[in-house]
Coordinates of C-alpha atoms in Angstrom, one line a residue:
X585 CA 107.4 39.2 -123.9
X586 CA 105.6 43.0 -123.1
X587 CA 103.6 44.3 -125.4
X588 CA 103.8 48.2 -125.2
X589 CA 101.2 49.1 -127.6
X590 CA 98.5 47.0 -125.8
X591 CA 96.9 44.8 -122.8
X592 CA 97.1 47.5 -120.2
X593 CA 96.9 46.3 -116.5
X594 CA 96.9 46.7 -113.2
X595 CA 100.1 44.9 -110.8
X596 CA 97.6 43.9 -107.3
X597 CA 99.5 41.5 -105.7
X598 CA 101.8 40.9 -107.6
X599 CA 99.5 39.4 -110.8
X600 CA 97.9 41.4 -113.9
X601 CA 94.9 42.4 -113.4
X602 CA 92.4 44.0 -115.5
X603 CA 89.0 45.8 -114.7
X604 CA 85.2 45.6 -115.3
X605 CA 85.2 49.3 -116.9
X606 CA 87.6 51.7 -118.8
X607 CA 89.5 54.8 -119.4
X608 CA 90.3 56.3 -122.5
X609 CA 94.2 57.9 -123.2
X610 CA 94.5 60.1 -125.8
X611 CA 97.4 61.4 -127.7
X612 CA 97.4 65.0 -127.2
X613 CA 99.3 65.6 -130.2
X614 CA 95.9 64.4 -132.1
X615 CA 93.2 64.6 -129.6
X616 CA 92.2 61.1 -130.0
X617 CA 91.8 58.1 -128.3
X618 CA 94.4 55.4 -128.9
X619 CA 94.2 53.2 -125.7
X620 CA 92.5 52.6 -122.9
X621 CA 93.7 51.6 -119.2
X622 CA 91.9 49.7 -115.8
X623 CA 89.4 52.2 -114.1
X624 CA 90.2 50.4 -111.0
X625 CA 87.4 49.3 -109.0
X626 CA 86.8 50.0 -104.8
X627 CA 87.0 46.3 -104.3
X628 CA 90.5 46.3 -106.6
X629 CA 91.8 48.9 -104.5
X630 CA 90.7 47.5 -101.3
X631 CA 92.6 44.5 -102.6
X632 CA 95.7 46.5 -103.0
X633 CA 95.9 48.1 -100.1
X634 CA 95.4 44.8 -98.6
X635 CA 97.8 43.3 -100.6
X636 CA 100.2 46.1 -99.5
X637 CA 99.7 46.0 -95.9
X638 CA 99.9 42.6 -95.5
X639 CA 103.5 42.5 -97.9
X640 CA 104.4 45.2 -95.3
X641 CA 104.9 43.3 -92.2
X642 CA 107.6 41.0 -94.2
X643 CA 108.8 43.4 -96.2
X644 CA 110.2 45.8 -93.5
X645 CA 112.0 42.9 -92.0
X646 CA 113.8 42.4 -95.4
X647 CA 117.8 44.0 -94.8
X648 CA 117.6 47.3 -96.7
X649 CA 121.0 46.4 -98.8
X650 CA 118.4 43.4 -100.2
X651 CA 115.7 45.6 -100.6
X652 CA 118.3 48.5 -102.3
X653 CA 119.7 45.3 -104.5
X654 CA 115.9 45.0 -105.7
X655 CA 115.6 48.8 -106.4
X656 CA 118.8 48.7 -108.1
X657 CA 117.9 45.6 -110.2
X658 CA 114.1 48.0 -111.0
X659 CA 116.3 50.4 -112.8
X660 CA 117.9 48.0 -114.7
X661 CA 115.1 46.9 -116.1
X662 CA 113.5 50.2 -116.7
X663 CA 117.1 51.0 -118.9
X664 CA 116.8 47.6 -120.7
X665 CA 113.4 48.6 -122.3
X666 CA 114.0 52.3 -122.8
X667 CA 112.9 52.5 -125.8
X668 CA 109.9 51.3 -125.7
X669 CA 108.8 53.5 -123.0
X670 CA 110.1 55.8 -124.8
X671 CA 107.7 55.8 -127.7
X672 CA 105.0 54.6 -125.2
X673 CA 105.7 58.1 -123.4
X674 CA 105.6 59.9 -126.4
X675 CA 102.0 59.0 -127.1
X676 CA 101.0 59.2 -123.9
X677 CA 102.4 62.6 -122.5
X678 CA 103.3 64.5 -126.0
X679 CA 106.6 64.9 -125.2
X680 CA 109.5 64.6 -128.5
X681 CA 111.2 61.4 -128.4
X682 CA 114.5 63.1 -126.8
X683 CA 112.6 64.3 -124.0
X684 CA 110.6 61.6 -123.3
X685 CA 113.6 59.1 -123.5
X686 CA 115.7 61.5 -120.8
X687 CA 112.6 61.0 -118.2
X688 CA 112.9 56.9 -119.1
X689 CA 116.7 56.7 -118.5
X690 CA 116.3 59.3 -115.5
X691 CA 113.8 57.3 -113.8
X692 CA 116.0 54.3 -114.0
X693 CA 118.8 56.1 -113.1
X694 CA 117.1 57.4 -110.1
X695 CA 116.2 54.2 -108.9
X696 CA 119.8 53.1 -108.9
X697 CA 121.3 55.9 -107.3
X698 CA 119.2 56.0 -104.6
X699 CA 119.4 52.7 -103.8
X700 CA 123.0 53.2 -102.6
X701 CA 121.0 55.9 -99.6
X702 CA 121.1 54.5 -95.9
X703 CA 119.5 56.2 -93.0
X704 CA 121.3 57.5 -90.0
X705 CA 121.4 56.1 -87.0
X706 CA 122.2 58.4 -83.7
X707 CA 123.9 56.9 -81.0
X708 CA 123.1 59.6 -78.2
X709 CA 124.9 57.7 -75.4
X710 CA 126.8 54.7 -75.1
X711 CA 128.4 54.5 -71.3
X712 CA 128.5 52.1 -68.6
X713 CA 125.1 53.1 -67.5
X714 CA 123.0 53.3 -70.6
X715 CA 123.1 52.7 -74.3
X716 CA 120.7 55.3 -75.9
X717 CA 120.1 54.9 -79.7
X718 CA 118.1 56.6 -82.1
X719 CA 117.4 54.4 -86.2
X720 CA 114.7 55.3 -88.3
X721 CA 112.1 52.6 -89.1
X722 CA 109.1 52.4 -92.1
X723 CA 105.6 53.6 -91.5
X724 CA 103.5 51.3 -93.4
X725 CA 101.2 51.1 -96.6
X726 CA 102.1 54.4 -98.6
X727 CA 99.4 55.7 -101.0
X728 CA 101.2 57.2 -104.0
X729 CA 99.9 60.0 -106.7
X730 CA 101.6 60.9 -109.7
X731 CA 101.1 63.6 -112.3
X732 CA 101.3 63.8 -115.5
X733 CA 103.8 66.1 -116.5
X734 CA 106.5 64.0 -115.7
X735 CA 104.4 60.9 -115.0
X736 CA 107.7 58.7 -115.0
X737 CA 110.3 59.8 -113.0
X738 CA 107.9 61.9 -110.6
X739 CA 106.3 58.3 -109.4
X740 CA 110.3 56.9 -109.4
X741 CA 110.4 59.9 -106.8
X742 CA 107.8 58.5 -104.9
X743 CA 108.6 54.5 -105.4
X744 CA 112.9 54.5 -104.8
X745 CA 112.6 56.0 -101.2
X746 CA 109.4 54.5 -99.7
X747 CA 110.4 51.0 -100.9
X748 CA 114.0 51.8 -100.0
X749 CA 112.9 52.7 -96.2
X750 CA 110.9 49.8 -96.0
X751 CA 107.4 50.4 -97.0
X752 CA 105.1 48.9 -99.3
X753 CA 102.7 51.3 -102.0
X754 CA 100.1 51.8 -104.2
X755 CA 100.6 54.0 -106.5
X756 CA 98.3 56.0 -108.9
X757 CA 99.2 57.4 -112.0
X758 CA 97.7 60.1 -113.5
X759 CA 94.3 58.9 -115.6
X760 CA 95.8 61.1 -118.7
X761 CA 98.8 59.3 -118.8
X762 CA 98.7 56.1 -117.2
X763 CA 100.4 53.9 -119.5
X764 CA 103.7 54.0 -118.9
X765 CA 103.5 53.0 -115.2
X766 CA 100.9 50.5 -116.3
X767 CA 104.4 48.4 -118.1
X768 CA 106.5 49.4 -115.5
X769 CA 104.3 47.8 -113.1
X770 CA 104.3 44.6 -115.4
X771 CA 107.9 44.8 -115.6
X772 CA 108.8 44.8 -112.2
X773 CA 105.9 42.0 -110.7
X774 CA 109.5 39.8 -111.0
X775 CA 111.6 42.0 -108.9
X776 CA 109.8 42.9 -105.9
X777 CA 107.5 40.5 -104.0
X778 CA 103.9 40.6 -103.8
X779 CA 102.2 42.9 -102.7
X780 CA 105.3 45.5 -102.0
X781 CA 104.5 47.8 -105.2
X782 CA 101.0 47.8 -106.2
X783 CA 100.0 50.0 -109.3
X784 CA 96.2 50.6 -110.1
X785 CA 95.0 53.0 -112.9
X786 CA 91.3 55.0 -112.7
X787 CA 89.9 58.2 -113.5
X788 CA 89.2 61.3 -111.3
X789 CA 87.2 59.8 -108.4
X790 CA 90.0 57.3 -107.7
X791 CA 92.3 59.5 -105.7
X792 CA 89.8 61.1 -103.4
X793 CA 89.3 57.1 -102.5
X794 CA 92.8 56.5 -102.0
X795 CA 93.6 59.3 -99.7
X796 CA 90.6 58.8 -97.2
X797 CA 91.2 54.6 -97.0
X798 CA 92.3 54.3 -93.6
X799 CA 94.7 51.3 -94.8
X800 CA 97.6 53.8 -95.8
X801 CA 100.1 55.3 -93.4
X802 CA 101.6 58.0 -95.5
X803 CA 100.3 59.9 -98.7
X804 CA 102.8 60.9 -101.3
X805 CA 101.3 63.6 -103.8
X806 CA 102.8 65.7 -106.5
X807 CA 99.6 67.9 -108.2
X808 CA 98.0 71.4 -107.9
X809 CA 98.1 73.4 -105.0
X810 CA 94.4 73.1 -104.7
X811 CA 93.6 69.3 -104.7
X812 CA 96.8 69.4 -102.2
X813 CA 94.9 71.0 -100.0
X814 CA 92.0 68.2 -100.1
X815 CA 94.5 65.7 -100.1
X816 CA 95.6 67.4 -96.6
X817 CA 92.1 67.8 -95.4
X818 CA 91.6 64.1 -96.3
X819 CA 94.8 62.8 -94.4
X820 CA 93.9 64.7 -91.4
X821 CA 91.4 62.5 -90.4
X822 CA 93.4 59.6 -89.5
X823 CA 96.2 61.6 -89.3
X824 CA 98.2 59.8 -92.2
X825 CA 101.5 61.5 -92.6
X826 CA 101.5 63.4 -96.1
X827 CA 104.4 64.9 -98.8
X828 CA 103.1 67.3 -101.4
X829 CA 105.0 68.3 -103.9
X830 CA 102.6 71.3 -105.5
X831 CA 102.2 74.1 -107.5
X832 CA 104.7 77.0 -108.3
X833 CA 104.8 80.7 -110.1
X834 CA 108.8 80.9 -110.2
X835 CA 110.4 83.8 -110.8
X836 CA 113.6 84.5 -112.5
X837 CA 116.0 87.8 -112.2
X838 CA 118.1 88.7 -115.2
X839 CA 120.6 91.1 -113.8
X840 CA 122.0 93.9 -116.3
X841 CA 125.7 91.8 -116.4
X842 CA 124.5 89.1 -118.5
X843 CA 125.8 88.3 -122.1
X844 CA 122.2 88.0 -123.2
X845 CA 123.3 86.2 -126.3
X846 CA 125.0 83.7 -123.7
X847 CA 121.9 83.0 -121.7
X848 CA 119.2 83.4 -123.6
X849 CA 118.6 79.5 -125.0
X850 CA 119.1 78.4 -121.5
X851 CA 116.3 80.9 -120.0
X852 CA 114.2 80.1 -123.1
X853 CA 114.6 76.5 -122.6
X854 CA 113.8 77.0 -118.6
X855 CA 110.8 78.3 -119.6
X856 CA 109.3 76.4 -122.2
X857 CA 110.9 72.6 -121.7
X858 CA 108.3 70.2 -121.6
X859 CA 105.9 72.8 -123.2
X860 CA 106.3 74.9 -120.1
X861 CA 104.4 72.1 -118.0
X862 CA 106.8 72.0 -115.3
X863 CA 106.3 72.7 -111.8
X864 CA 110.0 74.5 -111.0
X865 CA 109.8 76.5 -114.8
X866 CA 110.5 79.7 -114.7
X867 CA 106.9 81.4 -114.8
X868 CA 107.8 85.2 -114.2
X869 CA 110.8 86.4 -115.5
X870 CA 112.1 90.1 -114.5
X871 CA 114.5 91.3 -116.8
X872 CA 116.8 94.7 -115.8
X873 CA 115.8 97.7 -118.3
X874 CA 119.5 97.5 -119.6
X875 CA 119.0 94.3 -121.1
X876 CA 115.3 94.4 -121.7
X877 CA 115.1 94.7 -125.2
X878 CA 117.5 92.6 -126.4
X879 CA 116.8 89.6 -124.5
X880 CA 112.9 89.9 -125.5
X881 CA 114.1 90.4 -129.2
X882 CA 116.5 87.3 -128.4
X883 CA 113.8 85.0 -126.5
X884 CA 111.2 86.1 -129.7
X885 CA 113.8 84.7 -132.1
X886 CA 114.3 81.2 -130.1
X887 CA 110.0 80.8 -130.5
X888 CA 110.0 81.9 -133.9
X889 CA 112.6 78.9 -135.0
X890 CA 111.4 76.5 -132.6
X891 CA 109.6 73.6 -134.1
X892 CA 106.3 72.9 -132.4
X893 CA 104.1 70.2 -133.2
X894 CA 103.8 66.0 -133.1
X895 CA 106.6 64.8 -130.5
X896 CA 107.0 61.1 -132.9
X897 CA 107.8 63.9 -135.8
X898 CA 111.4 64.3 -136.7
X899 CA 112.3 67.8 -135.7
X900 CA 109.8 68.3 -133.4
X901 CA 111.3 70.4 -130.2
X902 CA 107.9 71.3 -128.2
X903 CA 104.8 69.1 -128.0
X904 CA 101.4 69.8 -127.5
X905 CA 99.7 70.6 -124.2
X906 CA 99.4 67.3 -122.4
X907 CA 95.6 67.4 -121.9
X908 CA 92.4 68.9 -122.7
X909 CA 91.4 70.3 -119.5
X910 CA 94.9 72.6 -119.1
X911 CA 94.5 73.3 -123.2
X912 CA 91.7 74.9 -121.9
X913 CA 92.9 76.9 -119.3
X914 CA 95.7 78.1 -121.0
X915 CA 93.7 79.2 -123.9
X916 CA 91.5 81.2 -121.1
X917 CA 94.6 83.0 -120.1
X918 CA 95.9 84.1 -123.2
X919 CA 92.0 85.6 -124.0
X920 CA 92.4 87.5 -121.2
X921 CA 95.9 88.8 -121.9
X922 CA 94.2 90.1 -125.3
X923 CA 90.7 91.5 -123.6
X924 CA 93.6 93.3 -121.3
X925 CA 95.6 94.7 -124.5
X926 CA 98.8 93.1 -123.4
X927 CA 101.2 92.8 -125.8
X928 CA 101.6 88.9 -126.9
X929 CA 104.7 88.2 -128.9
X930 CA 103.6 84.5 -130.9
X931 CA 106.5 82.1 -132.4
X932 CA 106.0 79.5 -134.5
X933 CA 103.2 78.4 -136.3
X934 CA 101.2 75.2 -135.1
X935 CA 99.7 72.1 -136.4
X936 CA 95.8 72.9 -136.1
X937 CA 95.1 68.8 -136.7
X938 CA 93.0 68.6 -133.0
X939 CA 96.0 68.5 -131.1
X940 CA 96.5 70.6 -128.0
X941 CA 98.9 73.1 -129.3
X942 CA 99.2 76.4 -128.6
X943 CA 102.1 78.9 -130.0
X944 CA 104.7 79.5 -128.1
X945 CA 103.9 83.3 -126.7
X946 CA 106.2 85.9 -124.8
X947 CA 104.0 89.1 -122.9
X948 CA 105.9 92.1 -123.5
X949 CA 106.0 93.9 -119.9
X950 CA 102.4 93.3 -118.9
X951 CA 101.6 94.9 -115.1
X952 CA 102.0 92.9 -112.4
X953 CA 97.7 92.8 -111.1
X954 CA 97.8 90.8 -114.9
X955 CA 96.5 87.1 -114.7
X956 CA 99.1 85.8 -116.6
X957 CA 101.8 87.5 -113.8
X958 CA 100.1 86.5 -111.0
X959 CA 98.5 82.9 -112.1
X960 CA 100.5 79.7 -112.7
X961 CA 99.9 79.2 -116.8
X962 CA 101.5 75.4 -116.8
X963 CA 101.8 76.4 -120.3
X964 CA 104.0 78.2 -123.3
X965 CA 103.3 81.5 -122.0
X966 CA 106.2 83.6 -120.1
X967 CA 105.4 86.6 -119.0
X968 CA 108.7 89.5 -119.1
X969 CA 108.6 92.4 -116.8
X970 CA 111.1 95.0 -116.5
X971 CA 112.7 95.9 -113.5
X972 CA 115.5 99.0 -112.4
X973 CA 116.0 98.1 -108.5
X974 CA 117.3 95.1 -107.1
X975 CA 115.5 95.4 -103.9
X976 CA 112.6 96.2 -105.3
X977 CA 112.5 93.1 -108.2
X978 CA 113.6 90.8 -105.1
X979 CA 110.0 91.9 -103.5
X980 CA 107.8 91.5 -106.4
X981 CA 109.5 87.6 -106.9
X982 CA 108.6 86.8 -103.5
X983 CA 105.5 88.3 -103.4
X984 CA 103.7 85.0 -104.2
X985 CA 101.7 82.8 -102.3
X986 CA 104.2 80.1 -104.1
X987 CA 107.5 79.8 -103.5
X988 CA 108.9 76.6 -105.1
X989 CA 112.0 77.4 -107.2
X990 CA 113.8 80.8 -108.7
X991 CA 116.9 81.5 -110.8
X992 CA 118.8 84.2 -110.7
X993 CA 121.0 85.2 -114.2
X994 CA 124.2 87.0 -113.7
X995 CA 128.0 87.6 -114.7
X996 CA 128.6 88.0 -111.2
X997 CA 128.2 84.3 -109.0
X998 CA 128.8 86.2 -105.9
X999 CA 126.0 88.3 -106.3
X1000 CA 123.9 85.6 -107.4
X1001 CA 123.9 84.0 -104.4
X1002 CA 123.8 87.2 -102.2
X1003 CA 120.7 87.4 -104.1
X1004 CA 119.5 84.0 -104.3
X1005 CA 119.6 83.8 -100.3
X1006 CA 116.6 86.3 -99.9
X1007 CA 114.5 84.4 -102.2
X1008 CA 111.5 82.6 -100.5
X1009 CA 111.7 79.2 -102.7
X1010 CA 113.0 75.9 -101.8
X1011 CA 115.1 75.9 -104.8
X1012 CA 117.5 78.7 -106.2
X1013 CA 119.3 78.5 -109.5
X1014 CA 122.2 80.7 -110.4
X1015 CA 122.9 80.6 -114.3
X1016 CA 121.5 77.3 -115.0
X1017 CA 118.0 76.0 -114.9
X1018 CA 115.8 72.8 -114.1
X1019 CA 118.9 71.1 -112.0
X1020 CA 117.0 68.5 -109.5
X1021 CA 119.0 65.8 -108.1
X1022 CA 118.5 62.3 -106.5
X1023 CA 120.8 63.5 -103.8
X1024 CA 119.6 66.8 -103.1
X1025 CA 116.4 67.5 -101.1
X1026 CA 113.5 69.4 -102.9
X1027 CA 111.3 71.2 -100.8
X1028 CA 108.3 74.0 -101.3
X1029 CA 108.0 76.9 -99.5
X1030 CA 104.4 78.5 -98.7
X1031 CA 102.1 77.1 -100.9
X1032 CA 104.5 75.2 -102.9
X1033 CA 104.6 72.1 -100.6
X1034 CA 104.4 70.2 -97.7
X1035 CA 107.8 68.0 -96.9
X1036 CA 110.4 67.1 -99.0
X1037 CA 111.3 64.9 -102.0
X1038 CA 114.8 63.6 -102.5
X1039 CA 118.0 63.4 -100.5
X1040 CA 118.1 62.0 -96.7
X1041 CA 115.2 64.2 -96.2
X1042 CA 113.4 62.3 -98.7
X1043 CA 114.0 59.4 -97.8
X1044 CA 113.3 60.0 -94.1
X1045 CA 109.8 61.4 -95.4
X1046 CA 108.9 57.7 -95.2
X1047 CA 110.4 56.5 -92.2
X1048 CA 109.8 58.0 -88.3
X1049 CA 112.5 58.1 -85.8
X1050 CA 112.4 55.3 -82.9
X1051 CA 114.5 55.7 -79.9
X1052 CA 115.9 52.8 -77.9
X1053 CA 117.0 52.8 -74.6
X1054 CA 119.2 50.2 -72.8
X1055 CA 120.0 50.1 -69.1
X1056 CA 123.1 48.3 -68.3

C-alpha cells in the first residue's frame, strides 16, 4: 500500500530509491516545510540514464499497441488514486482541491487518450520497380523537465508521447513541487518495465546536469524563456534534439459587441485560474473604450468576492503563489506599479499567516512602456488597457517578443477569427479561454517555444522520419 504523506523516492530502474541528501517542499499556503524529497545524486542520475538507455534498445522493439495498452493501463492507475494526489497536490502546489483534482484526472485522462495516437506511415511509391516507404521511428533516452505550475499533467505531456513513440525517459520534476511525480513514479514501477520511465527529484543544479549528459537523445522542457535558452545552448553541443514549451505575455481583445456581463467570469477566470500561474493566461488584456468601464467595474467585483487563501480550506477559489522566489517577483512588480502611480484596483483580502498570497489586483489603463504591460507577472496581476482601433490594438498584442496564446472576445465569431488569424501566437481563443487538448498540437511562436506539444506533431517531436527503399 502508498503512503502519500511520506517515504518519498526516486523510480531508477525500476526500484525505490532514496538519496544521501535532501530537499525541503513547502506548502506555500503556510511557507513551511512539510516534506522532503531525493536531491538525486550524479552517480543516481548516471544510473538512470543508464538504466534508460539500456531499457531503450528493448523497449522500441516492443509493438506500440503493447506499449499504448501500458500507457493506457498508467492512466488508470493515476484515476484509481485521485484523490490522494489530489490532497498531495494541494500541499504541494497550493492549488484548491477542485483544481488540483482536475489536473489529477486530466493527467490520467491524457495518458489514455493518447494512447489511442499512431504515427503515419508514407508510402511514396509502391510499383514494379521500387517500393519506397517512409515510418517514423524513436530517438532514444529523452531527458524530461517539468514545472511547477502544473507539475502533473505538464510531465503527462512529456511522458504519454515519448513512451508512446518508443522512447525511454528521465524525467525531473520541479524541486518545489516534486511530490506528486515522486508517487506516480511509485505507482507505475508495475506498469512499465525497467528502466523505460525513470523519475529522479533534486534541486536547482540538477537540470543543468541533465541537459549536458551526453546519454539523452532529446530534451523535453516546459520553464521560463530564459533557462530555455540555456537548455538550448546546452543541447547544442551534442546536438540533442530539444521541445520547449516557454514563457508567454498573452494578450486578449475585448471587442465593443460583448455582453460584458456574459464574459466577464470567463475573462476573469482566464486570467487569474491557477493564481494567474499559467503560461497561456491572459496577461494583457485590451478592452474597446465602449466597454471599458463596465467590464473593469465587472472584473473588480469578481476579485472583490473571490475567496483567496489555503487551497485544503473549504471555499477557497485562489491559492497562494506557488513559491517564494516568484512571491517575490511579483511583489517587485506591483512596487513598481505604485513608484509609477498606476492605478491598482485590490480584491479580496488575504490570509497574512506566511503564505505566499498576494491580492488579487487589476491596473486600471497603465501605459504600455509599464513593467507590468510589458513583463510576464506569472501572477494575480492583469493589467487593462483601453483601445479605439482595431488595427491598431492588433499591433500593440503582437508587439511582444512572446507569442504563445491570445483570445479574442466578441458577439461577432466571424470577426473573431478574421481577427484571430493576424495574431502572432500559436494558440487563438475566440470566446473561451484556457482550451488545450490531447489532440491538438500546441506550439510557441517567437520566444514562446521551440517545437510542439500534443497532437501528431507531438508525438512526432519524439520520433524522426526513416525512409526505406526496396528495389524489386
Amino acid at each position: 500500500m502508498t503512503a502519500f504523506d511520506r517515504d518519498y523516492h526516486m523510480s531508477i530502474n525500476g526500484k525505490l530509491a532514496s538519496s544521501a541528501t535532501v530537499i525541503d517542499v513547502i506548502n506555500p499556503a503556510t511557507g513551511e516545510a512539510f516534506a522532503a524529497a531525493p536531491d538525486c545524486s550524479r552517480e543516481q542520475l548516471d544510473e538512470a540514464v543508464n538504466a534508460a538507455r539500456t531499457a531503450f534498445r528493448s523497449w522500441k522493439r516492443v509493438p506500440i499497441d503493447e506499449r499504448a495498452a501500458q500507457l493506457d493501463k498508467a492512466g488508470d492507475v493515476i484515476l484509481q488514486h485521485l484523490e490522494e494526489l489530489t490532497r498531495l497536490f494541494t500541499q504541494e502546489q497550493g492549488r484548491p482541491t477542485e483544481g488540483a483534482r482536475g489536473e489529477i484526472a486530466l493527467a490520467g485522462n491524457w495518458l489514455k487518450t493518447l494512447s489511442k495516437v499512431r504515427p503515419p506511415v508514407h508510402v511514396s511509391e509502391d510499383s514494379d520497380q521500387q517500393f519506397i516507404e517512409t515510418r517514423y521511428v524513436p530517438l532514444g533516452a529523452v531527458c524530461a523537465i517539468a514545472p511547477w505550475n502544473f507539475p502533473v499533467n505538464l510531465a503527462i505531456w512529456k511522458i504519454a508521447p515519448a513512451l508512446l513513440a518508443g522512447n525511454t525517459m528521465v524525467l525531473k520534476p520541479s524541486p518545489f513541487t516534486p511530490l506528486c511525480m515522486l508517487k506516480i513514479g511509485e505507482l507505475l514501477l508495475d506498469v512499465f518495465p525497467p528502466g523505460v520511465l525513470n523519475i529522479i527529484s533534486g534541486d536547482d543544479s540538477l537540470g543543468p546536469q541533465m541537459t549536458a549528459h551526453p546519454g539523452f537523445a532529446k530534451i523535453s522542457f516546459t520553464g521560463s524563456t530564459a533557462t530555455g535558452k540555456k537548455v538550448m545552448e546546452s543541447a547544442a553541443k551534442d546536438l540533442k534534439r530539444v521541445t520547449l514549451e516557454l514563457g508567454g505575455n498573452d494578450a486578449a481583445i475585448v471587442l465593443p459587441d460583448v455582453d460584458v456581463d456574459e464574459v466577464a467570469e470567463k475573462i476573469f477566470f482566464g486570467a487569474f485560474f491557477n493564481t494567474a500561474q499559467i503560461c497561456v493566461a491572459t496577461k494583457r488584456l485590451y478592452v474597446h473604450e465602449d466597454v471599458y468601464d463596465k467590464l473593469r467595474d465587472r472584473l473588480a467585483a469578481i476579485a472583490k468576492a473571490v475567496k483567496v487563501g489555503d487551497g485544503a480550506d473549504q471555499g477557497t477559489v485562489l491559492g497562494p503563489l506557488q513559491n517564494k522566489r516568484q512571491y517575490t517577483r511579483v511583489l517587485e512588480l506591483l512596487e513598481d506599479a505604485r513608484q509609477n502611480n498606476l492605478t491598482l484596483i485590490e480584491g479580496a483580502d488575504v490570509p497574512g499567516n506566511g503564505g505566499y498570497f498576494i491580492p488579487v489586483t487589476l491596473v486600471d489603463n497603465p501605459p504600455e512602456s509599464a513593467r507590468v504591460v510589458q513583463e510576464e507577472a506569472f501572477g494575480p496581476i492583469l493589467p487593462l488597457l483601453k483601445f479605439s482601433d482595431i488595427d491598431d490594438v492588433i499591433a500593440r498584442a503582437n508587439d511582444s517578443e512572446y507569442g504563445l496564446a491570445g483570445a479574442i472576445w466578441t458577439g461577432d465569431p466571424e470577426r473573431g477569427l478574421e481577427i484571430a488569424r493576424q495574431l502572432e501566437t500559436g494558440t487563438v481563443w475566440i470566446n473561451q479561454n484556457l482550451n488545450l487538448r490531447p489532440d491538438t498540437p500546441f506550439a510557441g511562436h517567437k520566444q514562446s517555444g521551440f517545437g510542439v506539444e500534443n497532437g501528431m506533431e507531438g508525438l512526432l517531436e519524439f520520433m524522426v522520419p526513416q525512409a526505406v527503399y526496396l528495389a524489386r
